[in-house]
Structures are given as structure tokens and as C-alpha cells.
Coordinates of C-alpha atoms and ligand atoms in Angstrom, one line a residue:
M1 CA 0.1 -0.1 0.0
K2 CA 1.1 3.6 -0.9
V3 CA 0.5 6.6 1.0
M4 CA 0.0 9.6 -1.2
K5 CA 0.0 13.1 0.5
F6 CA -1.0 16.3 -1.5
G7 CA -0.3 19.7 -0.1
G8 CA -2.2 22.9 -0.3
T9 CA -1.2 24.1 -3.8
S10 CA -1.7 20.6 -5.2
V11 CA -5.5 20.9 -4.1
G12 CA -5.4 24.6 -4.6
S13 CA -8.1 24.8 -7.3
A14 CA -10.8 22.6 -9.2
E15 CA -8.3 21.9 -11.9
R16 CA -5.5 20.7 -9.4
I17 CA -8.0 18.5 -7.5
K18 CA -9.1 16.8 -10.8
H19 CA -5.3 16.5 -11.5
V20 CA -4.8 14.8 -8.1
A21 CA -7.6 12.4 -8.8
T22 CA -5.8 11.4 -12.0
L23 CA -2.5 10.8 -10.2
V24 CA -4.2 8.8 -7.7
E25 CA -6.0 6.8 -10.4
A26 CA -2.8 6.1 -12.1
T27 CA -1.2 4.6 -9.2
E28 CA -1.6 0.9 -8.9
G29 CA -2.7 -1.0 -5.8
K30 CA -4.2 0.3 -2.7
K31 CA -3.5 3.8 -1.4
F32 CA -4.2 5.9 1.4
V33 CA -4.5 9.6 0.2
V34 CA -3.8 12.5 2.8
L35 CA -5.0 15.9 1.9
S36 CA -4.0 19.3 3.2
A37 CA -6.4 22.1 3.2
V38 CA -6.7 24.4 -0.1
S39 CA -3.6 26.6 -0.2
G40 CA -4.3 29.8 1.9
T41 CA -7.1 28.4 3.9
T42 CA -5.3 27.5 7.0
N43 CA -3.7 31.0 7.1
V44 CA -7.1 32.6 7.1
L45 CA -8.2 30.3 9.7
V46 CA -5.3 31.2 11.9
K47 CA -6.2 34.9 11.4
I48 CA -9.9 34.3 12.3
T49 CA -8.6 32.6 15.6
E50 CA -6.6 35.7 16.2
H51 CA -9.6 37.9 15.8
F52 CA -11.7 35.6 17.8
R53 CA -9.0 35.7 20.7
K54 CA -9.1 39.4 20.7
N55 CA -12.8 39.5 20.6
Q56 CA -12.9 41.1 17.2
V57 CA -16.1 39.2 15.9
N58 CA -16.8 41.5 12.9
E59 CA -13.2 41.2 11.5
A60 CA -13.4 37.4 11.9
T61 CA -16.8 37.3 10.2
I62 CA -15.4 39.4 7.2
E63 CA -12.5 37.0 6.9
L64 CA -14.8 34.0 7.2
A65 CA -17.2 35.4 4.4
A66 CA -14.3 36.1 2.0
L67 CA -13.0 32.5 2.6
K68 CA -16.4 31.2 1.8
D69 CA -16.5 33.2 -1.4
S70 CA -13.1 31.8 -2.5
Y71 CA -14.6 28.4 -2.6
Q72 CA -17.3 29.2 -5.1
P73 CA -15.5 28.9 -8.3
L74 CA -13.6 25.8 -7.0
V75 CA -17.0 24.0 -6.1
D76 CA -18.6 25.2 -9.5
E77 CA -15.8 23.9 -11.6
L78 CA -15.0 20.7 -9.7
F79 CA -18.5 19.2 -10.0
T80 CA -20.3 18.5 -13.3
S81 CA -23.8 17.4 -12.0
E82 CA -26.2 19.9 -10.1
D83 CA -26.4 17.4 -7.5
G84 CA -22.5 17.4 -7.1
K85 CA -22.6 21.2 -6.9
V86 CA -25.2 21.2 -4.3
K87 CA -23.2 18.7 -2.2
G88 CA -20.1 20.8 -2.6
Y89 CA -21.7 23.9 -1.4
E90 CA -23.1 21.9 1.6
I91 CA -19.6 20.8 2.5
V92 CA -18.3 24.3 2.5
D93 CA -21.3 25.7 4.3
R94 CA -21.3 22.9 6.9
Y95 CA -17.5 23.4 8.0
L96 CA -17.3 27.0 7.7
G97 CA -20.8 27.2 9.5
E98 CA -19.1 25.5 12.5
I99 CA -16.7 28.4 12.7
K100 CA -19.5 31.0 12.5
K101 CA -21.1 29.5 15.5
L102 CA -18.0 29.3 17.6
I103 CA -16.9 32.9 16.9
T104 CA -20.0 34.3 18.2
Q105 CA -19.5 32.7 21.6
P106 CA -16.9 33.8 24.3
Y107 CA -13.4 32.9 23.2
Y108 CA -12.0 29.6 24.7
P109 CA -8.6 28.1 23.5
Q110 CA -10.1 24.8 22.4
A111 CA -12.4 26.6 19.9
S112 CA -9.3 27.7 18.0
K113 CA -8.2 24.2 17.7
V114 CA -11.5 23.3 16.2
I115 CA -11.5 26.3 13.7
V116 CA -7.9 25.7 12.2
V117 CA -8.7 22.1 11.1
Q118 CA -11.8 22.9 9.2
G119 CA -9.9 23.5 5.9
E120 CA -8.6 19.6 5.9
L121 CA -12.2 18.6 6.4
I122 CA -13.4 20.7 3.5
S123 CA -10.7 19.6 1.1
T124 CA -11.1 15.9 1.9
N125 CA -15.0 16.1 1.8
L126 CA -14.7 17.8 -1.6
F127 CA -12.3 15.3 -3.0
Y128 CA -14.2 12.2 -1.7
T129 CA -17.5 13.6 -3.1
Y130 CA -15.8 14.5 -6.5
L131 CA -14.3 10.8 -6.7
K132 CA -17.8 9.4 -6.0
E133 CA -19.3 11.6 -8.6
Q134 CA -16.8 10.2 -10.9
G135 CA -17.8 6.6 -10.0
R136 CA -14.6 5.7 -8.1
E137 CA -14.3 3.2 -5.3
V138 CA -13.3 5.3 -2.4
A139 CA -13.8 5.6 1.2
L140 CA -13.4 8.7 3.6
V141 CA -11.6 7.9 6.9
P142 CA -11.6 10.6 9.3
A143 CA -8.2 11.3 10.9
M144 CA -9.9 11.9 14.1
D145 CA -10.8 8.1 14.4
F146 CA -7.1 7.2 14.6
M147 CA -4.6 10.0 14.8
S148 CA -4.0 10.4 18.4
L149 CA -1.4 12.2 20.8
N150 CA -0.2 10.7 23.9
Q151 CA 0.2 12.6 27.4
Y152 CA 3.4 14.2 26.1
G153 CA 1.6 15.8 23.0
E154 CA 3.5 13.3 20.8
P155 CA 1.8 11.0 18.1
D156 CA 0.8 7.8 20.1
M157 CA 2.2 5.3 17.6
P158 CA 0.7 2.1 19.3
V159 CA -2.7 3.5 19.3
I160 CA -2.4 5.0 15.7
T161 CA -1.2 1.5 14.6
E162 CA -4.2 -0.4 16.3
R163 CA -6.7 1.9 15.0
I164 CA -5.5 2.2 11.5
T165 CA -5.1 -1.6 11.4
G166 CA -8.7 -2.1 12.5
I167 CA -9.9 0.4 9.7
L168 CA -8.0 -1.2 7.1
K169 CA -9.6 -4.5 8.0
E170 CA -13.1 -2.9 7.6
R171 CA -12.4 -0.9 4.5
K172 CA -11.9 -2.8 1.4
E173 CA -12.0 0.2 -1.0
T174 CA -8.8 0.8 -3.1
T175 CA -8.5 4.4 -2.4
L176 CA -8.8 5.7 1.3
V177 CA -8.9 9.5 1.9
T178 CA -8.0 11.2 5.1
Q179 CA -7.2 14.6 6.4
G180 CA -3.5 15.5 7.1
F181 CA -2.8 17.9 10.1
I182 CA -5.8 16.8 12.3
C183 CA -5.5 14.6 15.4
R184 CA -6.9 14.1 18.9
N185 CA -5.1 15.1 22.0
I186 CA -4.9 12.8 25.2
S187 CA -8.3 14.2 26.4
G188 CA -9.9 13.4 23.1
G189 CA -10.2 16.9 22.1
I190 CA -9.4 18.1 18.5
D191 CA -5.9 19.1 17.9
N192 CA -3.3 19.4 15.1
L193 CA 0.2 18.3 14.4
K194 CA 1.4 22.1 14.0
R195 CA 1.7 24.0 10.7
G196 CA 2.9 21.9 7.7
G197 CA 1.5 18.9 9.6
S198 CA 0.0 16.8 6.9
D199 CA 3.6 15.6 5.9
Y200 CA 3.7 14.3 9.4
S201 CA 0.2 12.6 9.2
A202 CA 1.4 11.0 6.0
T203 CA 4.6 9.4 7.5
L204 CA 2.8 8.4 10.7
I205 CA 0.1 6.5 8.6
G206 CA 2.9 5.0 6.4
A207 CA 4.8 3.8 9.5
A208 CA 1.6 2.4 10.9
I209 CA 0.6 0.4 7.9
Q210 CA 4.3 -0.4 6.9
A211 CA 3.6 1.4 3.5
E212 CA 5.6 0.3 0.6
E213 CA 6.3 4.1 0.2
V214 CA 5.1 7.5 1.3
Q215 CA 4.8 10.0 -1.5
I216 CA 4.8 13.7 -0.6
W217 CA 3.3 15.5 -3.7
T218 CA 4.0 19.2 -3.6
D219 CA 4.7 22.3 -5.8
I220 CA 8.4 21.8 -6.6
D221 CA 10.2 18.9 -8.0
G222 CA 11.8 17.5 -4.7
M223 CA 14.0 18.7 -2.0
H224 CA 16.4 21.3 -3.5
N225 CA 20.1 21.9 -2.3
N226 CA 19.2 25.4 -0.8
D227 CA 16.1 27.3 -0.1
P228 CA 14.6 28.4 -3.4
R229 CA 12.8 31.2 -1.7
V230 CA 16.1 32.9 -0.9
V231 CA 18.6 31.5 -3.4
E232 CA 18.0 31.7 -7.1
K233 CA 20.2 29.0 -8.4
T234 CA 18.9 25.8 -6.7
Q235 CA 18.5 22.2 -7.9
P236 CA 16.6 19.2 -6.9
I237 CA 18.5 16.4 -5.0
S238 CA 17.6 12.9 -6.4
K239 CA 18.5 10.9 -3.2
L240 CA 18.9 11.7 0.5
S241 CA 19.4 9.4 3.6
F242 CA 16.8 9.7 6.3
E243 CA 19.3 11.3 8.5
E244 CA 20.2 13.9 5.8
A245 CA 16.4 14.7 5.0
G246 CA 15.5 14.8 8.8
E247 CA 18.3 17.4 9.5
L248 CA 17.2 19.6 6.5
A249 CA 13.5 19.3 7.6
Y250 CA 14.3 20.1 11.3
F251 CA 16.7 23.0 10.3
G252 CA 14.1 24.9 8.2
A253 CA 13.7 23.1 4.9
K254 CA 9.8 24.2 4.7
I255 CA 9.1 21.4 2.0
L256 CA 9.0 18.9 4.9
H257 CA 7.5 19.2 8.4
P258 CA 10.3 19.2 11.0
N259 CA 9.4 15.8 12.5
C260 CA 8.2 13.9 9.5
I261 CA 11.1 11.9 8.8
I262 CA 11.2 10.3 12.2
P263 CA 8.3 7.7 11.7
A264 CA 9.6 6.9 8.4
Q265 CA 13.1 6.3 9.4
K266 CA 12.1 4.2 12.4
N267 CA 10.1 2.0 10.3
K268 CA 12.2 2.1 7.2
V269 CA 9.5 3.3 5.0
P270 CA 10.9 5.1 1.8
V271 CA 9.8 8.8 1.2
R272 CA 9.5 10.2 -2.2
I273 CA 8.8 13.8 -2.9
K274 CA 7.3 14.5 -6.2
N275 CA 5.9 17.8 -8.0
T276 CA 2.1 17.4 -8.7
M277 CA 2.7 19.9 -11.7
K278 CA 5.6 17.9 -13.1
P279 CA 4.8 14.4 -12.3
D280 CA 7.3 12.9 -14.7
A281 CA 10.2 14.8 -12.9
E282 CA 12.3 12.5 -10.8
G283 CA 12.0 14.2 -7.4
T284 CA 13.7 13.1 -4.3
L285 CA 14.0 9.7 -2.7
I286 CA 14.7 9.4 0.9
T287 CA 15.8 6.0 2.2
S288 CA 18.3 4.5 4.7
E289 CA 21.0 4.3 2.1
Q290 CA 23.8 6.6 2.5
N291 CA 25.1 8.4 -0.6
P292 CA 28.8 9.6 -0.3
T293 CA 28.4 13.1 -1.5
A294 CA 30.2 15.5 0.8
V295 CA 27.7 18.5 0.8
K296 CA 24.1 17.8 -0.4
A297 CA 22.1 20.8 0.9
I298 CA 21.8 23.9 3.0
A299 CA 18.7 25.0 5.1
A300 CA 18.1 27.8 7.4
K301 CA 16.0 28.1 10.4
D302 CA 14.9 31.4 11.7
G303 CA 13.5 32.6 15.0
I304 CA 16.4 31.2 17.0
T305 CA 17.4 32.8 20.3
A306 CA 21.0 32.3 21.7
I307 CA 21.7 32.1 25.4
K308 CA 25.1 32.5 26.8
I309 CA 26.1 31.5 30.5
K310 CA 29.3 32.8 31.5
S311 CA 31.0 31.9 34.8
S312 CA 34.8 31.6 35.4
R313 CA 34.1 30.0 38.7
M314 CA 31.5 27.4 37.8
I315 CA 31.6 26.3 34.2
M316 CA 34.3 23.6 34.7
A317 CA 32.5 22.4 38.0
Y318 CA 31.2 19.0 38.2
G319 CA 27.5 19.0 37.6
F320 CA 27.3 22.4 36.1
M321 CA 25.9 21.3 32.7
R322 CA 23.2 19.1 34.3
K323 CA 22.0 22.1 36.3
V324 CA 21.8 24.2 33.1
F325 CA 20.0 21.7 31.1
E326 CA 17.6 20.9 34.1
V327 CA 16.2 24.6 33.7
F328 CA 15.3 24.0 30.2
E329 CA 13.9 20.6 30.9
K330 CA 11.8 22.3 33.5
Y331 CA 10.2 24.6 30.8
K332 CA 9.9 22.0 28.2
T333 CA 12.3 23.9 26.1
S334 CA 14.4 21.9 23.7
I335 CA 17.9 22.9 22.9
D336 CA 19.1 22.8 19.3
M337 CA 22.9 24.0 19.3
I338 CA 25.4 23.9 22.1
T339 CA 28.9 25.2 22.2
T340 CA 31.2 25.4 25.3
S341 CA 34.5 26.9 26.2
E342 CA 36.4 27.0 29.5
I343 CA 34.4 30.0 30.9
A344 CA 31.1 29.9 28.9
V345 CA 28.5 27.8 27.4
S346 CA 26.1 29.0 24.5
L347 CA 23.1 27.3 23.6
T348 CA 20.2 28.0 21.2
I349 CA 16.2 27.5 21.5
D350 CA 13.6 28.0 18.9
D351 CA 10.7 28.3 21.4
P352 CA 11.1 31.7 23.4
S353 CA 7.8 31.3 25.2
H354 CA 9.4 30.6 28.6
L355 CA 12.6 32.8 27.9
S356 CA 12.3 35.2 30.8
K357 CA 11.7 32.4 33.4
I358 CA 14.7 30.3 32.1
V359 CA 17.0 33.5 32.2
E360 CA 16.0 34.2 35.8
E361 CA 16.7 30.5 36.8
L362 CA 20.0 30.6 35.0
K363 CA 21.2 33.8 36.7
P364 CA 22.6 31.9 39.9
Y365 CA 25.0 30.0 37.5
G366 CA 26.7 33.0 35.8
T367 CA 26.2 36.1 33.8
V368 CA 23.3 35.4 31.2
E369 CA 23.3 37.0 27.8
V370 CA 20.5 36.6 25.2
D371 CA 20.5 37.4 21.5
E372 CA 17.3 37.1 19.6
Q373 CA 16.6 37.0 16.0
Q374 CA 19.4 34.6 15.1
T375 CA 19.2 31.9 12.2
I376 CA 20.8 28.5 12.2
I377 CA 22.4 27.6 8.9
C378 CA 22.7 24.1 8.6
I379 CA 25.0 22.3 6.0
V380 CA 24.0 18.8 5.4
G381 CA 25.6 16.0 3.6
D382 CA 27.9 12.9 4.2
L383 CA 30.3 15.1 6.3
V384 CA 32.5 12.3 7.6
A385 CA 36.3 13.2 8.4
E386 CA 37.5 11.6 5.1
H387 CA 35.9 14.5 3.2
K388 CA 38.7 16.9 3.8
G389 CA 38.5 20.7 3.2
V390 CA 34.7 21.1 3.5
G391 CA 35.3 23.4 6.6
R392 CA 37.6 25.5 4.6
E393 CA 35.2 25.9 1.8
I394 CA 32.4 26.9 4.3
F395 CA 34.5 29.4 6.2
K396 CA 35.7 30.9 2.8
A397 CA 32.1 31.5 1.7
L398 CA 31.3 33.0 5.1
D399 CA 34.3 35.3 5.2
E400 CA 32.5 38.4 5.4
I401 CA 29.8 37.4 7.9
T402 CA 30.0 37.6 11.7
L403 CA 29.6 34.0 13.0
R404 CA 27.7 33.6 16.5
M405 CA 28.2 29.8 17.1
I406 CA 29.7 26.8 15.3
S407 CA 28.7 23.2 15.8
Y408 CA 30.5 20.1 14.0
G409 CA 30.7 16.8 15.0
G410 CA 27.3 16.2 16.7
S411 CA 26.4 14.1 13.8
R412 CA 28.1 12.9 10.6
N413 CA 25.6 14.8 8.5
N414 CA 25.5 18.3 9.7
I415 CA 27.6 21.5 10.3
S416 CA 25.5 24.2 11.9
I417 CA 26.3 27.9 12.0
L418 CA 24.5 30.6 14.1
V419 CA 24.4 33.9 12.4
D420 CA 22.3 37.1 13.0
T421 CA 19.2 36.8 10.9
K422 CA 20.1 39.9 8.9
Y423 CA 23.1 37.9 7.4
K424 CA 21.0 34.8 6.4
R425 CA 20.3 35.7 2.8
E426 CA 24.0 36.7 2.2
A427 CA 25.2 33.6 3.9
L428 CA 23.0 31.3 1.9
I429 CA 23.8 32.9 -1.5
S430 CA 27.6 32.8 -0.8
L431 CA 27.4 29.2 0.6
N432 CA 25.5 28.2 -2.5
D433 CA 28.2 29.7 -4.8
Q434 CA 31.1 28.2 -2.8
L435 CA 29.9 24.6 -2.2
F436 CA 27.9 23.8 -5.4
D437 CA 29.3 24.2 -9.0
F438 CA 26.1 25.1 -11.0
Ligands
ADP501 P1 2.7 21.9 0.6 O1 1.6 23.0 0.5 O2 2.8 21.1 -0.7 O3 3.1 21.2 1.7 P2 5.1 23.7 1.1 O4 4.8 25.0 0.9 O5 4.7 23.3 2.6 O6 4.2 22.9 0.2 O7 6.4 23.2 0.9 C1 7.0 23.5 -0.4 C2 7.7 24.7 -0.6 O8 8.9 24.6 0.2 C3 8.4 25.0 -1.9 O9 7.4 25.7 -2.6 C4 9.7 25.9 -1.5 O10 9.4 27.3 -1.6 C5 9.8 25.5 -0.1 N1 11.1 25.1 0.3 C6 12.0 25.5 1.3 N2 13.0 25.0 1.2 C7 13.1 24.1 0.3 C8 14.0 23.2 -0.2 N3 15.2 22.9 0.3 N4 13.6 22.4 -1.3 C9 12.4 22.6 -1.9 N5 11.5 23.3 -1.5 C10 11.9 24.0 -0.5
LIG502 N1 -3.0 23.0 6.3 C1 -2.0 22.9 7.3 C2 -1.1 24.1 7.2 O1 -1.3 24.9 6.3 C3 -1.2 21.7 7.1 C4 -0.4 21.3 6.1 O2 -0.7 22.0 4.9 O3 0.4 20.5 5.9 O4 -0.2 24.1 8.0
MG503 MG1 3.7 21.8 3.7

């Protein structure tokens, strides 16, 4: 069985949805189709939750009305029969109507969780109804029936596997359609897998059913060697290892959700990235195979905060690091990069929600300095010691840029460099010119 995930742009119009149906149809065997919301929808839903939280009911209602209007041409073009069109409009009305009811009530956080997932409910119901209208053998499987989080807010793999196995026993249709992004938390409430989470839904399903392959269909022909939103000359990479793809996803390559490689890697399920608009392009295949090219790609993760703790007295003292890490653990804040010297330790976090409390609790251990608006530039490849000279090339490229932290040797796949975000563009372009010859 294959898992086929289609992102927002891939289901962004009636024409695209029809094209997705053709791609699904052309794939042999049983398939589990995971859909994102129509592109732009989740952004609008997030805006609506912001207005709702600020008690701006009028603004929220205006956004909602515009969103509803944007579905009109899509529904109109997607369905050929009058009956199909009526069903299509009913779907949009039903899910956006849920939001309308919620925003007229006093704000409560759980309502926002319900609002942001309506986009995936709309896209999957429209797609399912379209396939039905076309006479296809298809079943709609609600993600809320199987995609569960555990008490730590992480996907609960044993529960997900058990539920999907049960569903697969019951559903004999060749095409199963489900929502990406949506899940239930430990209390049974509607929740989500964070922005871009449909990729994660796809690999979690792929791992649960031990899929032959997870296909991530998107708007670009695979993982590129650098961020195409910043650098002009980028190229797709035909093969990556799970480790390399995982590092790129975690360190900012938006094409994949930061955690989505983990379930595929654990269960050795190949992940293939394909371009919906150019299905014949090779794309990127991610497997456990290591491919000995020194530098494969560069990614950048913004919104990083660097924290330095300086203490000539304590840093070398037995147990000092443990005490520092315990502060971060207490506030459930994960650390990305670490560098140490005789008198100081610097580390980075991407979630500053508890920053002021963390800084207060670190103060007894030394002088604490905080730098915000930093970017981690991550150079990924098979960077084992045999590949001599990579470091020199990297530093040559970054000659004109102030470097805040450097981390090498943590894994064989990654060199991470922290720079002020204002240098990000320059650093990415310069590294691209120096490390790739195209
Ligand atoms: P989808 O809606 O299909 O999930 P996304 O917008 O989440 O698509 O991801 C695809 C986008 O990721 C591309 O259009 C591209 O702009 C961006 N991107 C960032 N880094 C990379 C990279 N290294 N390779 C390819 N695309 C990247
Ligand atoms: N629709 C969600 C988002 O925009 C999930 C996804 O597209 O992967 O973040
Ligand atoms: Mg995405």
C-alpha cells in the first residue's frame, strides 16, 4: 500500500483537484490519500482565531465570508452535476458554519483548535465527493478516528497503528482518503500536528501500515540543495538518507514538516517527494541508504534565540551542565545547538515562550546574555572526516559574515552555524556559490 500526500497548492483549485484524482487513479494498488487544506485556507483560519481571541467578531466574520466566497469557483468547476454542486456547497457551508457558530461565543482556546482544522475537513470531503461523482471506489476515513497524541503531546504510535489496522480490515475500497494535520489530544479534544503537519500525518500513517512508500506531492520537484525562496540557483537532489532529510526538515527546509522523517526512518519506509505539476520529474527519494556526496544541501531555521551563560568559577565544576539543562527541561524547551568553552556555554532554542523564566533561573550560575533574531544555517551531507576541506570551503564562503556559534561533529551529517538573521540571505547565497558548482 502507498501513502500519497497532497499539499495545499496541489489541491488549490478545481483543476488541481481533478489532476490529483488522475494521479491517484494512475497509481496501482491500494492507496491511502492524505490531503492538506486548499492553499491559503489554514492561514485565513489562523487569522480568524486571532480575531476571535481579541474579541474582534466583525473582523473574524469578514475573513470568514471572504473565505467562503473563495470556494465558489472551486466547487462550481469541480462538479459537473447539479447534485454534485449542491453537495459541494453543503460541505463548505457545513464546516465554515461550524466556525461561524464558534466565533459568536466567548473565546476559549479549544475553539481555536477546532477552527484551524476545518480546511482539511473541507478539502477531503470535496475530494471524496468528487471521486464518488466520478464513480470511483473510495472511502473517507476521518483522521480523528485514528490520529492520537499521547500525554506528552506526541503521536501515540501504538494507538495509531492499532486503530488504522482495524480500519484497514473493515475498508476494502482501493482508495482511502483522510485529512492531514488533524489529530486528537490525550483528552480526546480536536488538535493538530502543527503547521505543515500533513507531511507528518502521511509518514505516521506510512509507518503504522508499513507502507511500500510515502509520497509527498507538492509544488516543487523535490528537496532542493538550498532554499529556493532565498537563493535563485537551486537544484533538486535525487537521493537523500533519512538522517540528511531529517536534519534538513528540522533545520528549516519548509518542504517537509520538521518531524516527519522520524516515523519513516524508524520503520524504514521510503519517502518520495514529487511535483504535482510535473509528475514525470524524478523528485527526491529518501531511504536509509547513505550516498557519499560531501555537501548535499543547506537549510536555514529562523526565529532562534541564543543564550550564553558565562562563569569563570562554575563552568568547569562537576554537575554544572546538568543544572543548566535542568532549567530547560523544567520549561519543556528543547535545545538545538550547544557550544562550550572554558568559561562559557552558549546554546540555542527555537521556542522563546518561557525565555524570561529560563533566564531568571540561569542567573545563579553566571552572567546570562541573550541574542534574539538569530538563524541556524545547517549544511547537510555525508560530512565524515574523510571528506577533507569542507570546513575550509564553508568558512571561505562566510568570510564577510559575523558567526555567533559553530557546531560540528554532533552528527556525521551536519555542520551548523549561527548567524544574526540579517546575514541569512547573504550566507545562503555565498555558501551556494562556494559549495555547489552550478
Ligand atoms: P505543501 O503545501 O505542498 O505542503 P509547502 O509550501 O509546505 O508545500 O512546501 C513546498 C515549498 O517549500 C516550496 O514551494 C519551496 O518554496 C519551499 N522550500 C523551502 N526549502 C526548500 C528546499 N530545500 N527544497 C524545496 N523546497 C523548499
Ligand atoms: N493545512 C496545514 C497548514 O497549512 C497543514 C499542511 O498544509 O500541512 O499548515
Ligand atoms: Mg507543507
